[in-house]
XYZ file of N, CA and C in Angstrom:
330
model
N 12.421 -20.858 -5.929
C 11.761 -20.326 -6.626
C 10.219 -20.583 -6.978
N 10.389 -22.001 -7.114
C 8.857 -22.704 -7.488
C 7.810 -22.685 -6.499
N 8.519 -22.836 -5.410
C 7.405 -22.486 -4.384
C 6.813 -21.270 -3.746
N 7.903 -20.304 -4.288
C 7.323 -18.627 -4.199
C 6.252 -18.701 -5.339
N 6.412 -19.063 -6.575
C 5.487 -19.005 -7.483
C 4.167 -19.365 -7.258
N 4.154 -20.632 -6.701
C 2.940 -21.585 -6.283
C 2.161 -20.535 -4.927
N 3.159 -19.890 -4.114
C 2.352 -19.106 -3.135
C 1.799 -17.625 -3.508
N 2.682 -17.224 -4.847
C 2.027 -16.324 -5.390
C 0.626 -16.476 -6.194
N 0.560 -17.838 -6.400
C -0.611 -17.975 -7.075
C -1.655 -18.066 -6.132
N -1.409 -18.875 -5.354
C -2.827 -18.787 -3.872
C -2.793 -17.510 -3.607
N -1.849 -16.405 -3.912
C -2.296 -15.534 -2.947
C -3.162 -14.629 -4.296
N -3.015 -14.817 -5.506
C -3.904 -14.406 -6.487
C -5.437 -15.001 -6.346
N -5.246 -16.334 -5.995
C -6.390 -16.910 -5.857
C -7.434 -16.288 -4.999
N -6.711 -16.197 -3.827
C -7.611 -15.389 -2.585
C -7.979 -14.089 -3.397
N -7.227 -13.351 -3.954
C -7.490 -11.951 -4.154
C -8.650 -11.883 -4.696
N -8.503 -12.951 -5.865
C -10.060 -13.235 -6.812
C -11.052 -13.503 -5.767
N -10.910 -14.738 -5.090
C -12.029 -14.994 -4.213
C -12.674 -14.074 -3.536
N -11.784 -12.902 -3.248
C -12.417 -11.681 -2.051
C -12.992 -10.836 -3.069
N -12.913 -10.518 -3.965
C -12.895 -9.499 -4.956
C -14.524 -10.185 -5.636
N -15.852 -9.385 -5.085
C -17.050 -9.399 -5.405
C -17.470 -9.364 -7.159
N -16.413 -8.796 -7.944
C -16.565 -8.823 -9.457
C -15.773 -9.750 -9.975
N -15.048 -10.579 -9.594
C -13.990 -11.793 -9.889
C -14.851 -13.182 -9.586
N -14.445 -14.007 -10.560
C -15.059 -15.170 -10.059
C -13.624 -16.245 -10.919
N -13.175 -17.149 -9.753
C -12.312 -18.044 -10.280
C -13.026 -19.374 -10.674
N -12.244 -19.830 -11.563
C -13.217 -20.983 -12.727
C -12.755 -22.285 -11.891
N -11.497 -22.134 -11.351
C -10.686 -23.856 -11.301
C -9.895 -23.711 -10.053
N -9.490 -24.825 -9.591
C -8.593 -24.959 -8.394
C -7.282 -24.714 -8.903
N -6.431 -24.159 -7.994
C -5.113 -23.512 -8.365
C -4.139 -24.512 -7.586
N -3.915 -25.623 -8.158
C -2.777 -26.998 -7.741
C -1.248 -26.149 -8.130
N -1.200 -25.532 -9.428
C 0.094 -25.051 -9.998
C -0.046 -23.542 -9.900
N 0.860 -23.012 -10.759
C 0.923 -21.086 -10.705
C 0.177 -20.902 -11.766
N -0.912 -21.433 -12.268
C -1.954 -20.831 -13.164
C -3.093 -20.481 -12.234
N -3.627 -19.184 -12.577
C -4.809 -18.963 -11.836
C -5.923 -18.835 -13.049
N -7.002 -19.444 -13.135
C -7.948 -19.446 -14.204
C -9.122 -18.588 -13.681
N -9.573 -17.452 -13.776
C -10.593 -16.625 -13.564
C -11.346 -15.495 -14.693
N -12.303 -14.991 -14.527
C -12.713 -14.114 -15.154
C -13.696 -13.119 -14.430
N -13.812 -12.045 -14.989
C -14.598 -10.643 -14.594
C -15.915 -11.276 -14.487
N -16.738 -10.933 -13.624
C -17.931 -10.976 -13.273
C -18.541 -9.821 -12.802
N -18.845 -8.803 -13.354
C -19.392 -7.773 -12.934
C -20.812 -7.666 -12.686
N -21.156 -6.908 -11.740
C -22.674 -6.818 -11.495
C -23.278 -6.462 -12.493
N -24.722 -6.731 -12.623
C -25.828 -6.390 -13.776
C -25.355 -6.802 -14.969
N -24.364 -7.763 -15.192
C -24.206 -8.339 -16.426
C -24.555 -9.276 -16.866
N -25.175 -9.668 -17.732
C -26.145 -11.125 -17.776
C -25.087 -11.988 -18.631
N -25.346 -13.466 -18.131
C -24.733 -14.369 -18.686
C -23.998 -14.441 -19.992
N -24.918 -14.147 -20.567
C -24.946 -13.925 -22.494
C -23.738 -12.765 -22.442
N -23.521 -12.012 -22.071
C -22.827 -10.788 -22.047
C -21.375 -11.262 -21.446
N -21.161 -11.970 -20.569
C -19.965 -12.198 -19.958
C -18.579 -12.657 -20.556
N -19.039 -13.830 -21.799
C -17.899 -13.604 -22.630
C -17.010 -12.759 -23.622
N -18.277 -11.877 -24.257
C -17.941 -10.622 -24.575
C -17.132 -9.529 -23.563
N -17.814 -9.571 -22.540
C -16.863 -8.616 -21.305
C -15.283 -8.965 -21.297
N -15.188 -10.770 -21.085
C -14.099 -11.176 -20.856
C -12.786 -11.007 -22.053
N -13.534 -11.108 -22.992
C -12.835 -11.211 -24.159
C -12.232 -9.976 -24.764
N -12.802 -8.986 -24.527
C -12.403 -7.431 -24.601
C -11.554 -6.816 -23.277
N -11.691 -7.720 -22.330
C -10.625 -7.224 -21.202
C -9.465 -7.795 -21.306
N -9.372 -9.209 -22.145
C -8.322 -10.065 -22.193
C -7.531 -9.075 -23.478
N -8.116 -8.580 -24.428
C -7.269 -7.394 -25.193
C -6.871 -5.934 -24.780
N -8.042 -5.806 -23.541
C -7.797 -4.390 -22.965
C -6.262 -4.622 -21.848
N -6.326 -5.763 -21.619
C -4.800 -5.865 -20.705
C -3.594 -6.264 -21.713
N -3.882 -6.518 -22.620
C -2.815 -6.307 -23.671
C -2.505 -5.124 -24.010
N -3.467 -4.176 -24.400
C -3.295 -2.707 -24.947
C -2.854 -2.028 -23.965
N -3.099 -2.434 -22.542
C -2.734 -1.299 -21.386
C -1.252 -1.593 -21.021
N -0.866 -2.894 -20.945
C 0.522 -3.026 -20.984
C 1.250 -3.285 -19.282
N 0.580 -2.729 -18.396
C 0.967 -2.626 -17.046
C 1.023 -4.063 -16.628
N 0.172 -5.229 -16.685
C 0.329 -6.326 -16.269
C -0.074 -7.310 -17.650
N 0.166 -8.691 -17.529
C -0.278 -9.366 -18.655
C -0.819 -10.859 -18.057
N -2.011 -11.298 -18.802
C -2.517 -12.434 -18.329
C -3.379 -13.091 -19.699
N -3.076 -14.316 -20.224
C -3.314 -14.596 -21.457
C -4.885 -14.974 -21.034
N -5.659 -15.044 -22.113
C -6.877 -15.252 -22.383
C -7.158 -16.660 -22.802
N -8.183 -17.493 -22.241
C -8.602 -18.887 -22.624
C -9.962 -19.123 -22.701
N -10.371 -20.394 -23.178
C -11.509 -20.705 -22.679
C -11.723 -21.858 -21.679
N -12.187 -21.423 -20.843
C -12.204 -22.726 -19.643
C -14.089 -23.269 -19.650
N -13.944 -24.650 -19.618
C -15.379 -25.033 -19.761
C -16.380 -24.279 -20.343
N -16.325 -23.804 -21.322
C -16.892 -23.104 -22.612
C -17.144 -21.833 -22.107
N -16.226 -21.136 -21.155
C -16.276 -19.889 -20.913
C -15.043 -19.221 -21.071
N -15.181 -17.768 -21.312
C -13.631 -16.877 -21.986
C -13.267 -16.547 -20.435
N -11.974 -16.800 -20.398
C -11.395 -16.403 -18.867
C -9.943 -15.852 -19.189
N -9.663 -15.346 -18.089
C -8.154 -15.058 -18.101
C -7.287 -15.895 -17.344
N -6.039 -16.442 -17.733
C -5.423 -17.346 -17.270
C -3.799 -17.144 -16.636
N -3.142 -16.159 -16.170
C -2.102 -15.665 -15.800
C -1.206 -16.819 -15.143
N -0.196 -16.895 -15.698
C 0.859 -17.934 -15.198
C 1.956 -17.311 -14.464
N 2.303 -17.395 -13.069
C 2.649 -16.799 -12.196
C 4.245 -17.634 -12.645
N 5.146 -17.122 -13.517
C 6.292 -18.005 -13.674
C 7.944 -17.162 -13.775
N 7.660 -15.822 -13.592
C 9.112 -14.815 -13.917
C 9.802 -14.746 -12.461
N 10.720 -14.884 -12.296
C 11.452 -15.016 -10.851
C 11.194 -13.162 -10.260
N 10.889 -12.389 -11.090
C 10.772 -11.063 -10.575
C 9.382 -10.714 -10.316
N 8.440 -11.514 -10.357
C 7.019 -11.456 -9.622
C 7.254 -11.249 -8.352
N 6.192 -10.280 -7.584
C 5.941 -10.243 -6.415
C 4.685 -10.216 -5.733
N 4.295 -10.194 -4.652
C 2.968 -9.780 -4.185
C 2.529 -8.368 -4.671
N 3.676 -7.632 -4.789
C 2.677 -6.207 -5.352
C 2.281 -6.458 -6.741
N 2.855 -7.273 -7.635
C 2.647 -7.691 -8.942
C 1.205 -8.181 -8.875
N 1.410 -9.601 -8.247
C -0.204 -9.937 -8.098
C -1.225 -8.894 -7.469
N -1.172 -8.152 -6.832
C -2.311 -7.082 -6.522
C -2.284 -6.116 -7.492
N -1.371 -5.528 -8.398
C -1.454 -4.759 -9.388
C -2.487 -5.663 -10.356
N -2.253 -6.455 -10.659
C -2.921 -7.416 -11.458
C -4.255 -7.480 -11.265
N -4.797 -7.723 -9.893
C -6.350 -7.851 -9.817
C -6.784 -6.196 -9.898
N -5.788 -5.341 -9.266
C -6.401 -3.764 -9.500
C -6.564 -3.330 -10.869
N -5.678 -3.509 -12.011
C -5.784 -3.367 -13.237
C -7.030 -4.335 -14.027
N -7.234 -5.321 -13.354
C -8.184 -6.184 -14.087
C -9.772 -5.465 -13.691
N -10.024 -4.813 -12.314
C -11.223 -4.413 -12.046
C -11.308 -3.213 -12.649
N -9.986 -2.320 -13.089
C -10.133 -0.957 -13.717
C -10.352 -1.244 -15.170
N -10.043 -1.795 -15.626
C -10.557 -2.149 -16.998
C -11.787 -2.784 -17.268
N -12.013 -3.710 -16.440
C -13.444 -4.242 -16.622
C -14.344 -3.008 -16.427
N -14.151 -2.058 -15.587
C -15.369 -1.107 -15.569
C -15.345 0.039 -16.791
N -13.929 0.034 -17.281
C -14.295 0.537 -18.958
C -14.642 -0.205 -19.827
N -14.672 -1.559 -19.864
C -15.206 -2.421 -20.961
C -16.714 -2.574 -20.750
N -17.030 -2.568 -19.362
C -18.524 -2.442 -19.173
C -19.214 -1.051 -19.591
N -18.626 -0.220 -19.437
C -19.044 1.018 -19.883
C -18.982 1.364 -21.459
N -18.200 0.910 -22.040
C -18.119 0.627 -23.331
C -19.280 -0.179 -23.895
N -19.404 -1.232 -23.488
C -20.695 -2.291 -24.078
C -21.765 -1.376 -23.665
N -22.092 -0.444 -22.827
C -23.354 0.317 -22.078
C -24.093 -0.888 -21.848
């Protein structure tokens, strides 16, 4: 089970790396993937607020869960893959939901 969680974390890291509007902030030696939304056209000064609101939006939405954190002074998401029922489809859904909710947050910020 541990090896499967590590594989899923690597899958998530790859999905984040392949997604232009996401940015991975740390290596992934275990089952935690630290990343943030980095939408095009959003300045560095606003990124923390975007990601803070994104973390709250994920909780309110309820389809997926990723805790928020501060990594190297930047607000980020840090999903930890530890549930035995987590699948590749769940990891893919997380990325899709993050992208969807990021767009909403950016639109709200105007």
